Amino acid sequence: MATERPDLAAMLYPLVRELIALELPVLAAHDVSMWGYSVLTALDDTPVRTQAALAEAIGADKSRIIGTLDELQQAGLIERTPDPADRRARLLSITPQGRRVRRTVRKEIQAQEEQVLTSLAPADRKTFVRILQELHDAR
Amino acid sequence: MATERPDLAAMLYPLVRELIALELPVLAAHDVSMWGYSVLTALDDTPVRTQAALAEAIGADKSRIIGTLDELQQAGLIERTPDPADRRARLLSITPQGRRVRRTVRKEIQAQEEQVLTSLAPADRKTFVRILQELHDAR
DNA sequence: CGCAATCATATGCTGGCGCTTACGATAAGC
DNA sequence: GCTTATCGTAAGCGCCAGCATATGATTGCG
């Protein structure tokens, strides 16, 4: 059958696992968890008004990320400020230190990612990333 | 920063989750688990000589897939035959029924996948799949 | 023949995740 | 003022995966 190809998930899943496996030591070296890094990444883009909104934005469970937020706050990487307009909610923002950590981590992670893509021709590499970004932005 | 892009994992992970979420009802409709489908896929390509080798080939835990193999065998989708050359081992193969089920499921899954990719231009779609396959084959 | 290795199997432990419920504090709407 | 909704928090439940250990049967090697 000339139209046979593996399922996308079957091809992507091991790739994602590989990428995550590469990330973990980088994150560990900076004392940041995967969810912690996701939080920092989201907040680096924009502050968020409630923890529930942040959890939803990064695909986390609102109960489960509380511990993560506690740690990040403890480490001085984020701030949680009661919203003066609604005292049920807490404004979440990244600290300058958090921003530095996040950007350092990202730089190292993306260097690792380039390694994974070395088997591709440079044009394919660029195209792959462009397409991924399109798919990501279309969600 | 013009060189800023999201991490690959950050882009791929939600995509994989989406694809898996699409697969689950298809698999459920055919009474096959995700690991079961992985087993069928692997055996559709080639029989395997030991359960441990199969587990390794699909990235599963050799103990944990025993239940899955039991179910597949019970459902008549695979066969386990003692290896006459080494009675510790069991030759694993897919039955004609298993092959039919697997190919039906794959067809439906890949139709779903095409839906996910509709936001891409057709040329990009082909390129994306080609690149993924290259990355997959390079492992 | 004895020992180490291999195979399938069963099971335990741990941690993570998804989802849910419940609670106190706060806010919005009628 | 009362009811419903929202927020953060805590905790429970069930499932799953990763990893490890143990066992009996079998095999290969010295």
Tab-separated table of C-alpha atoms (C1' of nucleotides) in Angstrom:
chain	number	residue	atom	x	y	z
A	1	MET	CA	0.000	0.000	0.000
A	2	ALA	CA	1.657	3.164	-1.226
A	3	THR	CA	-0.487	5.348	1.026
A	4	GLU	CA	0.675	3.675	4.219
A	5	ARG	CA	2.296	5.867	6.785
A	6	PRO	CA	2.552	5.618	10.536
A	7	ASP	CA	-0.032	7.492	12.546
A	8	LEU	CA	0.982	11.010	13.461
A	9	ALA	CA	0.639	10.266	17.135
A	10	ALA	CA	2.838	7.220	16.739
A	11	MET	CA	5.539	9.380	15.221
A	12	LEU	CA	5.093	12.359	17.474
A	13	TYR	CA	4.795	10.620	20.795
A	14	PRO	CA	8.337	9.231	20.931
A	15	LEU	CA	9.625	12.555	19.631
A	16	VAL	CA	7.911	14.409	22.439
A	17	ARG	CA	9.200	11.942	24.978
A	18	GLU	CA	12.692	12.439	23.642
A	19	LEU	CA	12.378	16.215	23.838
A	20	ILE	CA	11.021	16.035	27.360
A	21	ALA	CA	13.824	13.709	28.386
A	22	LEU	CA	16.281	16.305	27.115
A	23	GLU	CA	14.534	19.073	29.012
A	24	LEU	CA	14.505	17.415	32.383
A	25	PRO	CA	18.208	17.732	33.233
A	26	VAL	CA	18.207	21.337	32.054
A	27	LEU	CA	15.266	22.104	34.302
A	28	ALA	CA	16.776	20.183	37.195
A	29	ALA	CA	20.002	22.179	36.890
A	30	HIS	CA	17.945	25.330	37.403
A	31	ASP	CA	15.763	23.856	40.135
A	32	VAL	CA	12.611	24.282	38.087
A	33	SER	CA	9.938	21.638	37.478
A	34	MET	CA	8.285	21.107	34.107
A	35	TRP	CA	5.094	22.701	35.322
A	36	GLY	CA	7.151	25.444	36.934
A	37	TYR	CA	8.757	26.165	33.606
A	38	SER	CA	5.364	26.201	31.925
A	39	VAL	CA	4.171	28.722	34.477
A	40	LEU	CA	7.222	30.917	33.977
A	41	THR	CA	6.806	30.729	30.214
A	42	ALA	CA	3.179	31.761	30.389
A	43	LEU	CA	3.858	34.618	32.785
A	44	ASP	CA	6.860	35.787	30.785
A	45	ASP	CA	4.431	36.519	27.972
A	46	THR	CA	1.823	38.217	30.087
A	47	PRO	CA	0.648	38.453	33.666
A	48	VAL	CA	-2.498	36.512	34.509
A	49	ARG	CA	-5.363	37.537	36.718
A	50	THR	CA	-6.280	34.304	38.453
A	51	GLN	CA	-4.600	31.006	39.193
A	52	ALA	CA	-7.442	29.165	37.541
A	53	ALA	CA	-6.905	31.118	34.334
A	54	LEU	CA	-3.199	30.368	34.446
A	55	ALA	CA	-3.858	26.678	35.015
A	56	GLU	CA	-6.190	26.589	32.064
A	57	ALA	CA	-3.749	28.486	29.878
A	58	ILE	CA	-0.994	25.930	30.421
A	59	GLY	CA	-3.229	22.854	30.502
A	60	ALA	CA	-2.706	22.164	34.168
A	61	ASP	CA	-5.094	21.252	36.925
A	62	LYS	CA	-5.907	24.247	39.084
A	63	SER	CA	-5.524	22.287	42.287
A	64	ARG	CA	-2.333	20.610	41.287
A	65	ILE	CA	-0.453	23.734	40.308
A	66	ILE	CA	-0.844	25.329	43.715
A	67	GLY	CA	2.207	23.514	45.020
A	68	THR	CA	4.147	24.580	41.952
A	69	LEU	CA	3.133	28.188	42.437
A	70	ASP	CA	4.105	27.976	46.091
A	71	GLU	CA	7.578	26.790	45.122
A	72	LEU	CA	8.039	29.411	42.423
A	73	GLN	CA	6.952	32.126	44.809
A	74	GLN	CA	9.220	30.781	47.516
A	75	ALA	CA	12.112	30.857	45.055
A	76	GLY	CA	11.325	34.463	44.174
A	77	LEU	CA	10.516	33.647	40.565
A	78	ILE	CA	6.871	34.760	40.610
A	79	GLU	CA	4.666	37.047	42.618
A	80	ARG	CA	1.111	36.548	43.730
A	81	THR	CA	-0.675	39.781	44.563
A	82	PRO	CA	-4.267	39.973	45.788
A	83	ASP	CA	-6.352	41.672	43.134
A	84	PRO	CA	-7.601	44.919	44.710
A	85	ALA	CA	-10.633	44.778	42.451
A	86	ASP	CA	-11.627	41.312	43.639
A	87	ARG	CA	-10.115	39.871	46.737
A	88	ARG	CA	-10.933	36.334	45.767
A	89	ALA	CA	-8.354	36.464	43.021
A	90	ARG	CA	-4.591	36.832	42.883
A	91	LEU	CA	-2.655	38.566	40.160
A	92	LEU	CA	0.228	36.443	38.990
A	93	SER	CA	3.380	37.914	37.542
A	94	ILE	CA	6.939	36.903	36.906
A	95	THR	CA	9.809	38.563	38.762
A	96	PRO	CA	12.912	39.860	36.989
A	97	GLN	CA	14.755	36.879	38.443
A	98	GLY	CA	12.087	34.545	37.171
A	99	ARG	CA	12.379	36.108	33.754
A	100	ARG	CA	16.133	35.589	33.739
A	101	VAL	CA	15.830	31.954	34.810
A	102	ARG	CA	13.148	31.281	32.240
A	103	ARG	CA	15.121	32.786	29.406
A	104	THR	CA	18.291	30.969	30.359
A	105	VAL	CA	16.428	27.671	30.525
A	106	ARG	CA	14.739	28.299	27.213
A	107	LYS	CA	18.018	29.043	25.544
A	108	GLU	CA	19.511	25.796	26.772
A	109	ILE	CA	16.433	23.774	25.911
A	110	GLN	CA	16.321	25.125	22.400
A	111	ALA	CA	19.989	24.333	21.924
A	112	GLN	CA	19.114	20.736	22.806
A	113	GLU	CA	16.219	20.792	20.410
A	114	GLU	CA	18.471	21.834	17.555
A	115	GLN	CA	20.474	18.700	18.265
A	116	VAL	CA	17.408	16.559	17.829
A	117	LEU	CA	16.736	18.150	14.478
A	118	THR	CA	20.266	17.814	13.081
A	119	SER	CA	19.272	14.845	10.939
A	120	LEU	CA	17.067	17.210	8.948
A	121	ALA	CA	18.205	19.429	6.114
A	122	PRO	CA	18.314	23.077	7.233
A	123	ALA	CA	15.399	24.040	5.009
A	124	ASP	CA	13.322	21.199	6.420
A	125	ARG	CA	14.240	22.262	9.913
A	126	LYS	CA	12.940	25.757	9.343
A	127	THR	CA	9.825	24.456	7.618
A	128	PHE	CA	9.117	21.997	10.406
A	129	VAL	CA	9.306	24.688	13.034
A	130	ARG	CA	7.219	27.058	10.945
A	131	ILE	CA	4.520	24.448	10.410
A	132	LEU	CA	4.503	23.518	14.072
A	133	GLN	CA	4.060	27.111	14.960
A	134	GLU	CA	1.171	27.423	12.551
A	135	LEU	CA	-0.522	24.389	14.044
A	136	HIS	CA	0.127	25.734	17.504
A	137	ASP	CA	-1.259	29.153	16.696
A	138	ALA	CA	-4.341	27.641	15.037
A	139	ARG	CA	-5.489	26.124	18.323
B	1	MET	CA	13.778	39.162	20.057
B	2	ALA	CA	13.344	38.012	16.479
B	3	THR	CA	14.779	34.577	17.244
B	4	GLU	CA	12.114	33.770	19.832
B	5	ARG	CA	9.990	30.746	19.219
B	6	PRO	CA	8.193	28.427	21.576
B	7	ASP	CA	10.008	25.276	22.590
B	8	LEU	CA	9.323	22.321	20.332
B	9	ALA	CA	8.008	20.296	23.228
B	10	ALA	CA	5.665	23.104	24.159
B	11	MET	CA	4.247	23.063	20.667
B	12	LEU	CA	4.231	19.331	20.198
B	13	TYR	CA	2.837	18.245	23.518
B	14	PRO	CA	-0.632	19.749	23.115
B	15	LEU	CA	-0.685	18.489	19.542
B	16	VAL	CA	0.040	14.959	20.686
B	17	ARG	CA	-2.576	15.208	23.384
B	18	GLU	CA	-5.097	16.355	20.823
B	19	LEU	CA	-4.249	13.501	18.514
B	20	ILE	CA	-4.493	10.993	21.322
B	21	ALA	CA	-7.808	12.430	22.404
B	22	LEU	CA	-9.065	11.872	18.873
B	23	GLU	CA	-7.790	8.311	18.842
B	24	LEU	CA	-9.433	7.179	22.038
B	25	PRO	CA	-13.036	7.030	20.818
B	26	VAL	CA	-11.935	5.274	17.649
B	27	LEU	CA	-10.097	2.681	19.689
B	28	ALA	CA	-12.964	2.336	22.136
B	29	ALA	CA	-15.375	1.697	19.268
B	30	HIS	CA	-13.207	-1.253	18.267
B	31	ASP	CA	-12.647	-2.459	21.798
B	32	VAL	CA	-8.917	-1.912	21.569
B	33	SER	CA	-6.730	-0.098	24.095
B	34	MET	CA	-3.952	2.277	23.107
B	35	TRP	CA	-1.326	-0.270	24.071
B	36	GLY	CA	-3.333	-2.924	22.317
B	37	TYR	CA	-3.272	-0.879	19.141
B	38	SER	CA	0.456	-0.344	19.529
B	39	VAL	CA	0.915	-4.090	19.816
B	40	LEU	CA	-1.218	-4.757	16.754
B	41	THR	CA	0.661	-2.112	14.799
B	42	ALA	CA	4.012	-3.590	15.694
B	43	LEU	CA	2.919	-7.145	14.869
B	44	ASP	CA	1.276	-6.054	11.646
B	45	ASP	CA	4.727	-5.057	10.467
B	46	THR	CA	6.483	-8.181	11.633
B	47	PRO	CA	6.098	-11.008	14.095
B	48	VAL	CA	8.221	-10.804	17.227
B	49	ARG	CA	10.044	-13.558	19.003
B	50	THR	CA	9.603	-12.633	22.647
B	51	GLN	CA	7.212	-10.529	24.663
B	52	ALA	CA	10.106	-8.594	26.123
B	53	ALA	CA	11.294	-7.645	22.648
B	54	LEU	CA	7.805	-6.534	21.710
B	55	ALA	CA	7.513	-4.462	24.858
B	56	GLU	CA	10.784	-2.790	24.116
B	57	ALA	CA	9.852	-2.177	20.500
B	58	ILE	CA	6.716	-0.268	21.464
B	59	GLY	CA	8.144	1.442	24.527
B	60	ALA	CA	6.051	-0.505	26.986
B	61	ASP	CA	6.865	-2.190	30.249
B	62	LYS	CA	7.252	-5.943	29.770
B	63	SER	CA	5.223	-6.762	32.846
B	64	ARG	CA	2.503	-4.298	32.133
B	65	ILE	CA	1.764	-5.432	28.620
B	66	ILE	CA	0.984	-8.967	29.704
B	67	GLY	CA	-2.589	-8.018	30.497
B	68	THR	CA	-2.885	-6.309	27.153
B	69	LEU	CA	-1.545	-9.373	25.366
B	70	ASP	CA	-3.952	-11.563	27.305
B	71	GLU	CA	-6.869	-9.430	26.115
B	72	LEU	CA	-5.718	-9.353	22.516
B	73	GLN	CA	-5.223	-13.086	22.521
B	74	GLN	CA	-8.611	-13.593	24.129
B	75	ALA	CA	-10.174	-11.445	21.429
B	76	GLY	CA	-8.468	-13.500	18.749
B	77	LEU	CA	-6.418	-10.611	17.462
B	78	ILE	CA	-2.980	-12.067	18.224
B	79	GLU	CA	-1.423	-15.434	18.775
B	80	ARG	CA	1.205	-16.500	21.234
B	81	THR	CA	3.034	-19.667	20.262
B	82	PRO	CA	5.760	-21.277	22.337
B	83	ASP	CA	9.016	-21.036	20.443
B	84	PRO	CA	10.045	-24.644	19.714
B	85	ALA	CA	13.676	-23.524	19.688
B	86	ASP	CA	13.482	-22.067	23.171
B	87	ARG	CA	10.600	-22.889	25.432
B	88	ARG	CA	11.099	-19.822	27.574
B	89	ALA	CA	9.942	-17.617	24.763
B	90	ARG	CA	6.698	-17.129	22.885
B	91	LEU	CA	6.402	-16.136	19.255
B	92	LEU	CA	3.935	-13.324	18.816
B	93	SER	CA	1.958	-12.819	15.651
B	94	ILE	CA	-1.131	-11.028	14.505
B	95	THR	CA	-4.171	-12.983	13.315
B	96	PRO	CA	-5.993	-12.119	10.089
B	97	GLN	CA	-8.769	-10.683	12.249
B	98	GLY	CA	-6.255	-8.643	14.202
B	99	ARG	CA	-4.847	-7.362	10.956
B	100	ARG	CA	-8.277	-6.319	9.758
B	101	VAL	CA	-9.090	-4.538	13.004
B	102	ARG	CA	-5.756	-2.772	13.026
B	103	ARG	CA	-6.086	-1.550	9.477
B	104	THR	CA	-9.638	-0.353	9.999
B	105	VAL	CA	-8.620	1.542	13.111
B	106	ARG	CA	-5.627	3.053	11.377
B	107	LYS	CA	-7.773	4.241	8.499
B	108	GLU	CA	-10.156	5.956	10.870
B	109	ILE	CA	-7.409	7.439	12.971
B	110	GLN	CA	-5.635	8.856	9.975
B	111	ALA	CA	-8.853	10.384	8.729
B	112	GLN	CA	-9.077	12.183	12.064
B	113	GLU	CA	-5.482	13.266	11.734
B	114	GLU	CA	-6.165	14.832	8.390
B	115	GLN	CA	-8.812	16.930	10.101
B	116	VAL	CA	-6.257	18.225	12.551
B	117	LEU	CA	-4.012	19.234	9.690
B	118	THR	CA	-6.664	21.021	7.643
B	119	SER	CA	-5.438	24.424	8.751
B	120	LEU	CA	-2.234	23.722	6.833
B	121	ALA	CA	-1.723	24.237	3.124
B	122	PRO	CA	-1.656	20.904	1.301
B	123	ALA	CA	2.025	21.235	0.461
B	124	ASP	CA	2.835	21.954	4.100
B	125	ARG	CA	0.771	18.973	5.153
B	126	LYS	CA	2.781	16.642	2.949
B	127	THR	CA	6.044	18.226	4.037
B	128	PHE	CA	5.132	17.956	7.696
B	129	VAL	CA	4.351	14.276	7.404
B	130	ARG	CA	7.479	13.651	5.361
B	131	ILE	CA	9.675	15.418	7.902
B	132	LEU	CA	8.049	13.591	10.776
B	133	GLN	CA	8.701	10.340	9.048
B	134	GLU	CA	12.328	11.259	8.531
B	135	LEU	CA	12.714	12.118	12.195
B	136	HIS	CA	10.944	8.923	13.140
B	137	ASP	CA	13.127	6.808	10.861
B	138	ALA	CA	16.280	8.473	12.132
B	139	ARG	CA	15.706	7.095	15.621
C	1	DC	C1'	26.414	-30.634	37.027
C	2	DG	C1'	26.129	-26.089	38.879
C	3	DC	C1'	25.645	-21.442	38.029
C	4	DA	C1'	24.255	-17.439	35.612
C	5	DA	C1'	21.216	-15.696	32.300
C	6	DT	C1'	16.759	-15.377	30.032
C	7	DC	C1'	11.721	-15.607	29.608
C	8	DA	C1'	6.961	-14.860	31.203
C	9	DT	C1'	4.450	-13.840	35.124
C	10	DA	C1'	2.874	-11.683	39.363
C	11	DT	C1'	3.136	-8.106	42.434
C	12	DG	C1'	4.644	-4.039	45.180
C	13	DC	C1'	5.848	0.823	45.630
C	14	DT	C1'	5.874	5.435	44.213
C	15	DG	C1'	4.613	9.433	41.888
C	16	DG	C1'	1.868	11.913	38.667
C	17	DC	C1'	-2.395	13.071	36.673
C	18	DG	C1'	-7.405	13.871	35.885
C	19	DC	C1'	-11.323	14.691	38.091
C	20	DT	C1'	-14.155	15.504	41.974
C	21	DT	C1'	-15.843	17.304	46.366
C	22	DA	C1'	-15.829	20.435	50.152
C	23	DC	C1'	-14.704	24.635	52.519
C	24	DG	C1'	-14.139	29.637	53.757
C	25	DA	C1'	-13.895	34.093	51.779
C	26	DT	C1'	-15.568	37.120	48.491
C	27	DA	C1'	-18.444	39.015	44.825
C	28	DA	C1'	-22.542	39.683	41.809
C	29	DG	C1'	-27.330	39.758	40.967
C	30	DC	C1'	-32.103	40.043	42.257
D	1	DG	C1'	-30.577	40.264	52.603
D	2	DC	C1'	-30.336	35.966	50.339
D	3	DT	C1'	-28.787	33.000	46.786
D	4	DT	C1'	-25.634	31.676	43.429
D	5	DA	C1'	-21.175	31.951	41.556
D	6	DT	C1'	-16.145	32.456	41.808
D	7	DC	C1'	-11.530	32.046	43.815
D	8	DG	C1'	-7.827	29.529	46.150
D	9	DT	C1'	-7.046	25.670	48.886
D	10	DA	C1'	-7.038	20.954	50.598
D	11	DA	C1'	-7.812	16.394	49.993
D	12	DG	C1'	-9.825	12.015	48.127
D	13	DC	C1'	-10.271	8.475	44.527
D	14	DG	C1'	-8.910	5.833	40.754
D	15	DC	C1'	-5.949	4.949	37.056
D	16	DC	C1'	-1.626	4.525	34.919
D	17	DA	C1'	3.313	4.132	34.169
D	18	DG	C1'	8.034	3.363	35.641
D	19	DC	C1'	10.756	0.628	38.098
D	20	DA	C1'	11.901	-3.046	40.959
D	21	DT	C1'	11.724	-7.648	43.055
D	22	DA	C1'	10.636	-12.486	43.154
D	23	DT	C1'	9.402	-16.952	41.174
D	24	DG	C1'	9.429	-21.138	38.287
D	25	DA	C1'	10.857	-22.942	33.968
D	26	DT	C1'	14.230	-23.117	30.594
D	27	DT	C1'	18.680	-22.398	28.376
D	28	DG	C1'	23.707	-21.766	27.713
D	29	DC	C1'	28.249	-22.051	29.353
D	30	DG	C1'	32.278	-23.659	31.854
